[in-house]
JSON list of C-alpha atoms in Angstrom, two decimals:
[
{"chain": "A", "resi": 7, "resn": "SER", "atom": "CA", "xyz": [-31.49, 9.70, 30.76]},
{"chain": "A", "resi": 8, "resn": "LEU", "atom": "CA", "xyz": [-31.73, 10.31, 34.85]},
{"chain": "A", "resi": 9, "resn": "LEU", "atom": "CA", "xyz": [-28.00, 8.75, 35.87]},
{"chain": "A", "resi": 10, "resn": "SER", "atom": "CA", "xyz": [-27.30, 11.62, 32.42]},
{"chain": "A", "resi": 11, "resn": "ILE", "atom": "CA", "xyz": [-28.42, 14.24, 33.88]},
{"chain": "A", "resi": 12, "resn": "VAL", "atom": "CA", "xyz": [-26.64, 13.86, 37.52]},
{"chain": "A", "resi": 13, "resn": "THR", "atom": "CA", "xyz": [-23.12, 13.11, 35.57]},
{"chain": "A", "resi": 14, "resn": "ALA", "atom": "CA", "xyz": [-24.26, 16.43, 33.65]},
{"chain": "A", "resi": 15, "resn": "LEU", "atom": "CA", "xyz": [-25.19, 18.91, 37.26]},
{"chain": "A", "resi": 16, "resn": "LEU", "atom": "CA", "xyz": [-21.52, 17.08, 39.15]},
{"chain": "A", "resi": 17, "resn": "ASP", "atom": "CA", "xyz": [-20.24, 19.15, 35.93]},
{"chain": "A", "resi": 18, "resn": "PHE", "atom": "CA", "xyz": [-21.39, 22.26, 37.32]},
{"chain": "A", "resi": 19, "resn": "MET", "atom": "CA", "xyz": [-21.28, 21.84, 40.84]},
{"chain": "A", "resi": 20, "resn": "ILE", "atom": "CA", "xyz": [-17.25, 22.41, 41.54]},
{"chain": "A", "resi": 21, "resn": "PRO", "atom": "CA", "xyz": [-17.54, 25.87, 39.25]},
{"chain": "A", "resi": 22, "resn": "VAL", "atom": "CA", "xyz": [-20.63, 26.41, 40.23]},
{"chain": "A", "resi": 23, "resn": "ALA", "atom": "CA", "xyz": [-19.78, 26.38, 44.63]},
{"chain": "A", "resi": 24, "resn": "ILE", "atom": "CA", "xyz": [-16.47, 28.05, 43.37]},
{"chain": "A", "resi": 25, "resn": "SER", "atom": "CA", "xyz": [-18.49, 30.83, 42.02]},
{"chain": "A", "resi": 26, "resn": "ILE", "atom": "CA", "xyz": [-21.04, 30.69, 44.92]},
{"chain": "A", "resi": 27, "resn": "PHE", "atom": "CA", "xyz": [-17.75, 31.05, 48.03]},
{"chain": "A", "resi": 28, "resn": "LEU", "atom": "CA", "xyz": [-15.79, 34.15, 46.32]},
{"chain": "A", "resi": 29, "resn": "ASN", "atom": "CA", "xyz": [-18.99, 36.18, 45.89]},
{"chain": "A", "resi": 30, "resn": "TRP", "atom": "CA", "xyz": [-19.55, 35.15, 50.02]},
{"chain": "A", "resi": 31, "resn": "TYR", "atom": "CA", "xyz": [-15.72, 36.54, 50.17]},
{"chain": "A", "resi": 32, "resn": "LYS", "atom": "CA", "xyz": [-16.12, 39.17, 48.15]},
{"chain": "A", "resi": 33, "resn": "ALA", "atom": "CA", "xyz": [-19.40, 40.23, 50.49]},
{"chain": "A", "resi": 34, "resn": "GLY", "atom": "CA", "xyz": [-16.27, 39.34, 53.14]},
{"chain": "A", "resi": 35, "resn": "MET", "atom": "CA", "xyz": [-19.44, 36.98, 54.49]},
{"chain": "A", "resi": 36, "resn": "LEU", "atom": "CA", "xyz": [-16.37, 34.33, 54.55]},
{"chain": "A", "resi": 37, "resn": "TYR", "atom": "CA", "xyz": [-13.79, 34.89, 56.81]},
{"chain": "A", "resi": 38, "resn": "SER", "atom": "CA", "xyz": [-11.62, 31.55, 56.28]},
{"chain": "A", "resi": 39, "resn": "PHE", "atom": "CA", "xyz": [-9.78, 30.41, 53.35]},
{"chain": "A", "resi": 40, "resn": "TRP", "atom": "CA", "xyz": [-9.61, 27.17, 55.40]},
{"chain": "A", "resi": 41, "resn": "ALA", "atom": "CA", "xyz": [-13.44, 27.47, 55.74]},
{"chain": "A", "resi": 42, "resn": "PHE", "atom": "CA", "xyz": [-13.77, 27.44, 52.07]},
{"chain": "A", "resi": 43, "resn": "LEU", "atom": "CA", "xyz": [-11.39, 24.39, 51.27]},
{"chain": "A", "resi": 44, "resn": "GLY", "atom": "CA", "xyz": [-13.39, 22.47, 54.51]},
{"chain": "A", "resi": 45, "resn": "VAL", "atom": "CA", "xyz": [-16.54, 22.54, 51.53]},
{"chain": "A", "resi": 46, "resn": "LEU", "atom": "CA", "xyz": [-14.84, 23.13, 48.29]},
{"chain": "A", "resi": 47, "resn": "LEU", "atom": "CA", "xyz": [-12.38, 19.97, 48.77]},
{"chain": "A", "resi": 48, "resn": "PRO", "atom": "CA", "xyz": [-15.07, 16.56, 50.24]},
{"chain": "A", "resi": 49, "resn": "LEU", "atom": "CA", "xyz": [-17.96, 18.72, 47.23]},
{"chain": "A", "resi": 50, "resn": "CYS", "atom": "CA", "xyz": [-14.91, 17.20, 44.89]},
{"chain": "A", "resi": 51, "resn": "LEU", "atom": "CA", "xyz": [-14.60, 14.28, 46.64]},
{"chain": "A", "resi": 52, "resn": "PHE", "atom": "CA", "xyz": [-18.07, 13.61, 46.54]},
{"chain": "A", "resi": 53, "resn": "SER", "atom": "CA", "xyz": [-18.27, 14.69, 43.00]},
{"chain": "A", "resi": 54, "resn": "TYR", "atom": "CA", "xyz": [-15.42, 12.07, 41.73]},
{"chain": "A", "resi": 55, "resn": "LEU", "atom": "CA", "xyz": [-17.45, 8.96, 43.83]},
{"chain": "A", "resi": 56, "resn": "ALA", "atom": "CA", "xyz": [-20.52, 10.09, 41.94]},
{"chain": "A", "resi": 57, "resn": "LYS", "atom": "CA", "xyz": [-18.75, 9.96, 38.72]},
{"chain": "A", "resi": 58, "resn": "MET", "atom": "CA", "xyz": [-16.57, 6.88, 39.12]},
{"chain": "A", "resi": 59, "resn": "LEU", "atom": "CA", "xyz": [-20.45, 5.28, 40.22]},
{"chain": "A", "resi": 60, "resn": "LEU", "atom": "CA", "xyz": [-22.98, 6.37, 36.92]},
{"chain": "A", "resi": 61, "resn": "ASN", "atom": "CA", "xyz": [-19.54, 5.45, 35.34]},
{"chain": "A", "resi": 62, "resn": "HIS", "atom": "CA", "xyz": [-19.64, 1.71, 36.70]},
{"chain": "A", "resi": 63, "resn": "LEU", "atom": "CA", "xyz": [-23.63, 1.40, 36.90]},
{"chain": "A", "resi": 64, "resn": "PHE", "atom": "CA", "xyz": [-23.11, 2.36, 32.93]},
{"chain": "A", "resi": 65, "resn": "TRP", "atom": "CA", "xyz": [-20.40, -0.14, 31.96]},
{"chain": "A", "resi": 66, "resn": "VAL", "atom": "CA", "xyz": [-22.69, -3.08, 34.41]},
{"chain": "A", "resi": 67, "resn": "TYR", "atom": "CA", "xyz": [-25.77, -2.33, 32.28]},
{"chain": "A", "resi": 68, "resn": "ALA", "atom": "CA", "xyz": [-23.52, -1.69, 28.77]},
{"chain": "A", "resi": 69, "resn": "VAL", "atom": "CA", "xyz": [-22.06, -5.25, 29.54]},
{"chain": "A", "resi": 70, "resn": "ARG", "atom": "CA", "xyz": [-25.77, -6.76, 29.82]},
{"chain": "A", "resi": 71, "resn": "PHE", "atom": "CA", "xyz": [-27.06, -4.50, 27.06]},
{"chain": "A", "resi": 72, "resn": "LYS", "atom": "CA", "xyz": [-24.86, -6.18, 25.02]},
{"chain": "A", "resi": 73, "resn": "THR", "atom": "CA", "xyz": [-25.22, -10.00, 26.19]},
{"chain": "A", "resi": 74, "resn": "ALA", "atom": "CA", "xyz": [-28.73, -9.52, 25.08]},
{"chain": "A", "resi": 75, "resn": "GLN", "atom": "CA", "xyz": [-28.59, -8.46, 21.49]},
{"chain": "A", "resi": 76, "resn": "HIS", "atom": "CA", "xyz": [-26.18, -10.95, 20.92]},
{"chain": "A", "resi": 77, "resn": "GLU", "atom": "CA", "xyz": [-27.77, -13.61, 22.35]},
{"chain": "A", "resi": 78, "resn": "LYS", "atom": "CA", "xyz": [-31.56, -12.86, 20.13]},
{"chain": "A", "resi": 79, "resn": "LEU", "atom": "CA", "xyz": [-28.82, -12.22, 17.16]},
{"chain": "A", "resi": 80, "resn": "TYR", "atom": "CA", "xyz": [-27.39, -15.26, 17.49]},
{"chain": "A", "resi": 81, "resn": "GLU", "atom": "CA", "xyz": [-30.58, -17.35, 18.28]},
{"chain": "A", "resi": 82, "resn": "ARG", "atom": "CA", "xyz": [-31.92, -15.95, 15.35]},
{"chain": "A", "resi": 83, "resn": "MET", "atom": "CA", "xyz": [-28.93, -17.00, 13.54]},
{"chain": "A", "resi": 84, "resn": "LEU", "atom": "CA", "xyz": [-29.03, -20.34, 14.82]},
{"chain": "A", "resi": 85, "resn": "GLN", "atom": "CA", "xyz": [-32.48, -20.34, 13.45]},
{"chain": "A", "resi": 86, "resn": "ALA", "atom": "CA", "xyz": [-31.66, -19.93, 9.70]},
{"chain": "A", "resi": 87, "resn": "ASP", "atom": "CA", "xyz": [-31.56, -22.09, 7.74]},
{"chain": "A", "resi": 88, "resn": "TYR", "atom": "CA", "xyz": [-28.37, -24.18, 6.86]},
{"chain": "A", "resi": 89, "resn": "HIS", "atom": "CA", "xyz": [-28.75, -23.58, 3.04]},
{"chain": "A", "resi": 90, "resn": "TYR", "atom": "CA", "xyz": [-28.93, -19.80, 4.10]},
{"chain": "A", "resi": 91, "resn": "LEU", "atom": "CA", "xyz": [-25.53, -19.91, 6.37]},
{"chain": "A", "resi": 92, "resn": "THR", "atom": "CA", "xyz": [-23.57, -21.15, 4.37]},
{"chain": "A", "resi": 93, "resn": "LYS", "atom": "CA", "xyz": [-24.51, -18.94, 1.31]},
{"chain": "A", "resi": 94, "resn": "GLN", "atom": "CA", "xyz": [-23.57, -15.54, 3.23]},
{"chain": "A", "resi": 95, "resn": "GLU", "atom": "CA", "xyz": [-20.61, -17.40, 4.82]},
{"chain": "A", "resi": 96, "resn": "PRO", "atom": "CA", "xyz": [-21.02, -18.11, 8.93]},
{"chain": "A", "resi": 97, "resn": "THR", "atom": "CA", "xyz": [-18.17, -15.45, 9.69]},
{"chain": "A", "resi": 98, "resn": "TYR", "atom": "CA", "xyz": [-19.01, -12.88, 8.40]},
{"chain": "A", "resi": 99, "resn": "LEU", "atom": "CA", "xyz": [-22.50, -12.91, 9.43]},
{"chain": "A", "resi": 100, "resn": "SER", "atom": "CA", "xyz": [-21.13, -13.75, 13.20]},
{"chain": "A", "resi": 101, "resn": "GLU", "atom": "CA", "xyz": [-18.34, -10.10, 12.80]},
{"chain": "A", "resi": 102, "resn": "ARG", "atom": "CA", "xyz": [-21.81, -8.20, 11.70]},
{"chain": "A", "resi": 103, "resn": "ILE", "atom": "CA", "xyz": [-23.37, -9.26, 14.92]},
{"chain": "A", "resi": 104, "resn": "ALA", "atom": "CA", "xyz": [-21.04, -8.30, 16.50]},
{"chain": "A", "resi": 105, "resn": "ILE", "atom": "CA", "xyz": [-20.53, -5.11, 15.12]},
{"chain": "A", "resi": 106, "resn": "CYS", "atom": "CA", "xyz": [-24.96, -4.97, 15.14]},
{"chain": "A", "resi": 107, "resn": "ALA", "atom": "CA", "xyz": [-24.93, -5.57, 18.57]},
{"chain": "A", "resi": 108, "resn": "ASN", "atom": "CA", "xyz": [-22.18, -2.71, 19.51]},
{"chain": "A", "resi": 109, "resn": "THR", "atom": "CA", "xyz": [-23.68, 0.33, 17.06]},
{"chain": "A", "resi": 110, "resn": "LEU", "atom": "CA", "xyz": [-27.56, -0.47, 19.14]},
{"chain": "A", "resi": 111, "resn": "TYR", "atom": "CA", "xyz": [-25.52, 0.30, 22.61]},
{"chain": "A", "resi": 112, "resn": "ASP", "atom": "CA", "xyz": [-24.01, 2.59, 20.49]},
{"chain": "A", "resi": 113, "resn": "VAL", "atom": "CA", "xyz": [-27.01, 4.52, 18.88]},
{"chain": "A", "resi": 114, "resn": "TYR", "atom": "CA", "xyz": [-29.97, 4.21, 21.74]},
{"chain": "A", "resi": 115, "resn": "ILE", "atom": "CA", "xyz": [-27.85, 3.74, 24.89]},
{"chain": "A", "resi": 116, "resn": "GLU", "atom": "CA", "xyz": [-24.79, 6.71, 24.87]},
{"chain": "A", "resi": 117, "resn": "GLY", "atom": "CA", "xyz": [-25.64, 8.50, 22.30]},
{"chain": "A", "resi": 118, "resn": "VAL", "atom": "CA", "xyz": [-29.13, 9.35, 24.48]},
{"chain": "A", "resi": 119, "resn": "SER", "atom": "CA", "xyz": [-27.21, 9.56, 27.60]},
{"chain": "A", "resi": 120, "resn": "LYS", "atom": "CA", "xyz": [-24.48, 11.89, 25.49]},
{"chain": "A", "resi": 121, "resn": "GLY", "atom": "CA", "xyz": [-26.47, 14.06, 24.35]},
{"chain": "A", "resi": 122, "resn": "VAL", "atom": "CA", "xyz": [-28.32, 14.91, 27.00]},
{"chain": "A", "resi": 123, "resn": "ILE", "atom": "CA", "xyz": [-25.28, 15.16, 29.00]},
{"chain": "A", "resi": 124, "resn": "ALA", "atom": "CA", "xyz": [-24.58, 17.31, 26.07]},
{"chain": "A", "resi": 125, "resn": "ILE", "atom": "CA", "xyz": [-27.89, 19.69, 25.92]},
{"chain": "A", "resi": 126, "resn": "ALA", "atom": "CA", "xyz": [-27.99, 19.81, 30.47]},
{"chain": "A", "resi": 127, "resn": "THR", "atom": "CA", "xyz": [-24.45, 21.04, 30.36]},
{"chain": "A", "resi": 128, "resn": "VAL", "atom": "CA", "xyz": [-24.91, 24.17, 27.46]},
{"chain": "A", "resi": 129, "resn": "LEU", "atom": "CA", "xyz": [-28.25, 25.04, 28.61]},
{"chain": "A", "resi": 130, "resn": "THR", "atom": "CA", "xyz": [-26.59, 25.34, 31.85]},
{"chain": "A", "resi": 131, "resn": "ALA", "atom": "CA", "xyz": [-23.35, 26.53, 30.66]},
{"chain": "A", "resi": 132, "resn": "PHE", "atom": "CA", "xyz": [-24.64, 29.62, 28.43]},
{"chain": "A", "resi": 133, "resn": "LEU", "atom": "CA", "xyz": [-27.52, 30.25, 32.23]},
{"chain": "A", "resi": 134, "resn": "LEU", "atom": "CA", "xyz": [-24.63, 30.82, 34.12]},
{"chain": "A", "resi": 135, "resn": "VAL", "atom": "CA", "xyz": [-22.63, 33.15, 31.73]},
{"chain": "A", "resi": 136, "resn": "LEU", "atom": "CA", "xyz": [-26.03, 34.41, 30.96]},
{"chain": "A", "resi": 137, "resn": "ARG", "atom": "CA", "xyz": [-25.97, 35.60, 34.54]},
{"chain": "A", "resi": 138, "resn": "GLU", "atom": "CA", "xyz": [-22.93, 37.17, 34.09]},
{"chain": "A", "resi": 139, "resn": "ASN", "atom": "CA", "xyz": [-22.94, 39.07, 31.38]},
{"chain": "A", "resi": 140, "resn": "PHE", "atom": "CA", "xyz": [-25.72, 39.62, 28.51]},
{"chain": "A", "resi": 141, "resn": "MET", "atom": "CA", "xyz": [-23.27, 39.90, 25.47]},
{"chain": "A", "resi": 142, "resn": "VAL", "atom": "CA", "xyz": [-20.59, 36.76, 25.66]},
{"chain": "A", "resi": 143, "resn": "ALA", "atom": "CA", "xyz": [-23.94, 34.97, 25.94]},
{"chain": "A", "resi": 144, "resn": "PHE", "atom": "CA", "xyz": [-25.30, 36.50, 22.70]},
{"chain": "A", "resi": 145, "resn": "PHE", "atom": "CA", "xyz": [-22.08, 35.44, 21.35]},
{"chain": "A", "resi": 146, "resn": "LEU", "atom": "CA", "xyz": [-22.05, 32.05, 22.84]},
{"chain": "A", "resi": 147, "resn": "ALA", "atom": "CA", "xyz": [-24.95, 31.34, 21.20]},
{"chain": "A", "resi": 148, "resn": "ALA", "atom": "CA", "xyz": [-24.16, 32.70, 17.53]},
{"chain": "A", "resi": 149, "resn": "LEU", "atom": "CA", "xyz": [-20.69, 30.79, 18.45]},
{"chain": "A", "resi": 150, "resn": "LEU", "atom": "CA", "xyz": [-23.22, 27.34, 18.91]},
{"chain": "A", "resi": 151, "resn": "VAL", "atom": "CA", "xyz": [-25.20, 27.83, 16.07]},
{"chain": "A", "resi": 152, "resn": "VAL", "atom": "CA", "xyz": [-22.52, 27.88, 13.61]},
{"chain": "A", "resi": 153, "resn": "GLN", "atom": "CA", "xyz": [-20.93, 24.90, 14.75]},
{"chain": "A", "resi": 154, "resn": "ILE", "atom": "CA", "xyz": [-24.34, 23.34, 15.26]},
{"chain": "A", "resi": 155, "resn": "LEU", "atom": "CA", "xyz": [-24.31, 23.57, 10.99]},
{"chain": "A", "resi": 156, "resn": "GLY", "atom": "CA", "xyz": [-20.97, 22.71, 10.79]},
{"chain": "A", "resi": 157, "resn": "TYR", "atom": "CA", "xyz": [-20.83, 19.88, 12.40]},
{"chain": "A", "resi": 158, "resn": "LYS", "atom": "CA", "xyz": [-24.45, 19.26, 10.07]},
{"chain": "A", "resi": 159, "resn": "ARG", "atom": "CA", "xyz": [-22.57, 19.28, 7.11]},
{"chain": "A", "resi": 160, "resn": "LEU", "atom": "CA", "xyz": [-19.64, 17.48, 8.58]},
{"chain": "A", "resi": 161, "resn": "ASN", "atom": "CA", "xyz": [-21.54, 14.55, 9.59]},
{"chain": "A", "resi": 162, "resn": "GLN", "atom": "CA", "xyz": [-23.42, 14.61, 6.20]},
{"chain": "A", "resi": 163, "resn": "ALA", "atom": "CA", "xyz": [-20.14, 13.93, 3.87]},
{"chain": "A", "resi": 164, "resn": "LEU", "atom": "CA", "xyz": [-18.54, 11.47, 6.18]},
{"chain": "A", "resi": 165, "resn": "GLN", "atom": "CA", "xyz": [-22.55, 9.24, 5.49]},
{"chain": "A", "resi": 166, "resn": "ASN", "atom": "CA", "xyz": [-21.42, 10.00, 2.34]},
{"chain": "A", "resi": 167, "resn": "ARG", "atom": "CA", "xyz": [-17.64, 8.38, 2.41]},
{"chain": "A", "resi": 168, "resn": "SER", "atom": "CA", "xyz": [-18.79, 5.77, 4.46]},
{"chain": "A", "resi": 169, "resn": "MET", "atom": "CA", "xyz": [-21.61, 4.55, 2.81]},
{"chain": "A", "resi": 170, "resn": "GLU", "atom": "CA", "xyz": [-19.03, 4.57, -0.40]},
{"chain": "A", "resi": 171, "resn": "LEU", "atom": "CA", "xyz": [-16.62, 2.53, 1.63]},
{"chain": "A", "resi": 172, "resn": "GLN", "atom": "CA", "xyz": [-19.35, 0.14, 2.90]},
{"chain": "A", "resi": 173, "resn": "LYS", "atom": "CA", "xyz": [-20.10, -0.55, -0.66]},
{"chain": "A", "resi": 174, "resn": "ARG", "atom": "CA", "xyz": [-16.59, -1.29, -1.25]},
{"chain": "A", "resi": 175, "resn": "THR", "atom": "CA", "xyz": [-15.82, -3.19, 1.08]},
{"chain": "A", "resi": 176, "resn": "ALA", "atom": "CA", "xyz": [-19.08, -5.50, 1.39]},
{"chain": "A", "resi": 177, "resn": "SER", "atom": "CA", "xyz": [-18.92, -7.76, -0.96]},
{"chain": "A", "resi": 178, "resn": "CYS", "atom": "CA", "xyz": [-14.54, -8.34, 0.06]},
{"chain": "A", "resi": 179, "resn": "PHE", "atom": "CA", "xyz": [-15.38, -9.23, 3.78]},
{"chain": "A", "resi": 180, "resn": "LYS", "atom": "CA", "xyz": [-18.34, -12.17, 2.05]}
]
């Protein structure tokens, strides 16, 4: 989750730097546009390279995590009784193991890190807007509440449909 926070901060580094430089320019503290570009371009390059490194680290961890989960689940499958395996059909179990390992990664790793990134991004953006204009921040907060409630309702409907689809298709793949 530390990597998630760093990713969220990198997303705000360039806009905040632009805002600071524009304020300096208005105050007469920055005399040259080239000085602005001389600082902004290396910041952009650093942000891009840091995001590439973080994505690579996430990818490496994803491969390790999914490999370990597959090994654990296949080991449990191979310890099962022969008659149970033939009754459940090994291909079906193998497919379910792959789905389970990917779902575990999605929920525990991507879900948590994306949640932390989303929360940090929303809070940082809200604080930056609040600093500039209270009324706009108020409307953004109201919009955020409406969006969260809408997603909650949509997710509930999708969950009900997904459960129905799972019940209908589960018997077809056995």
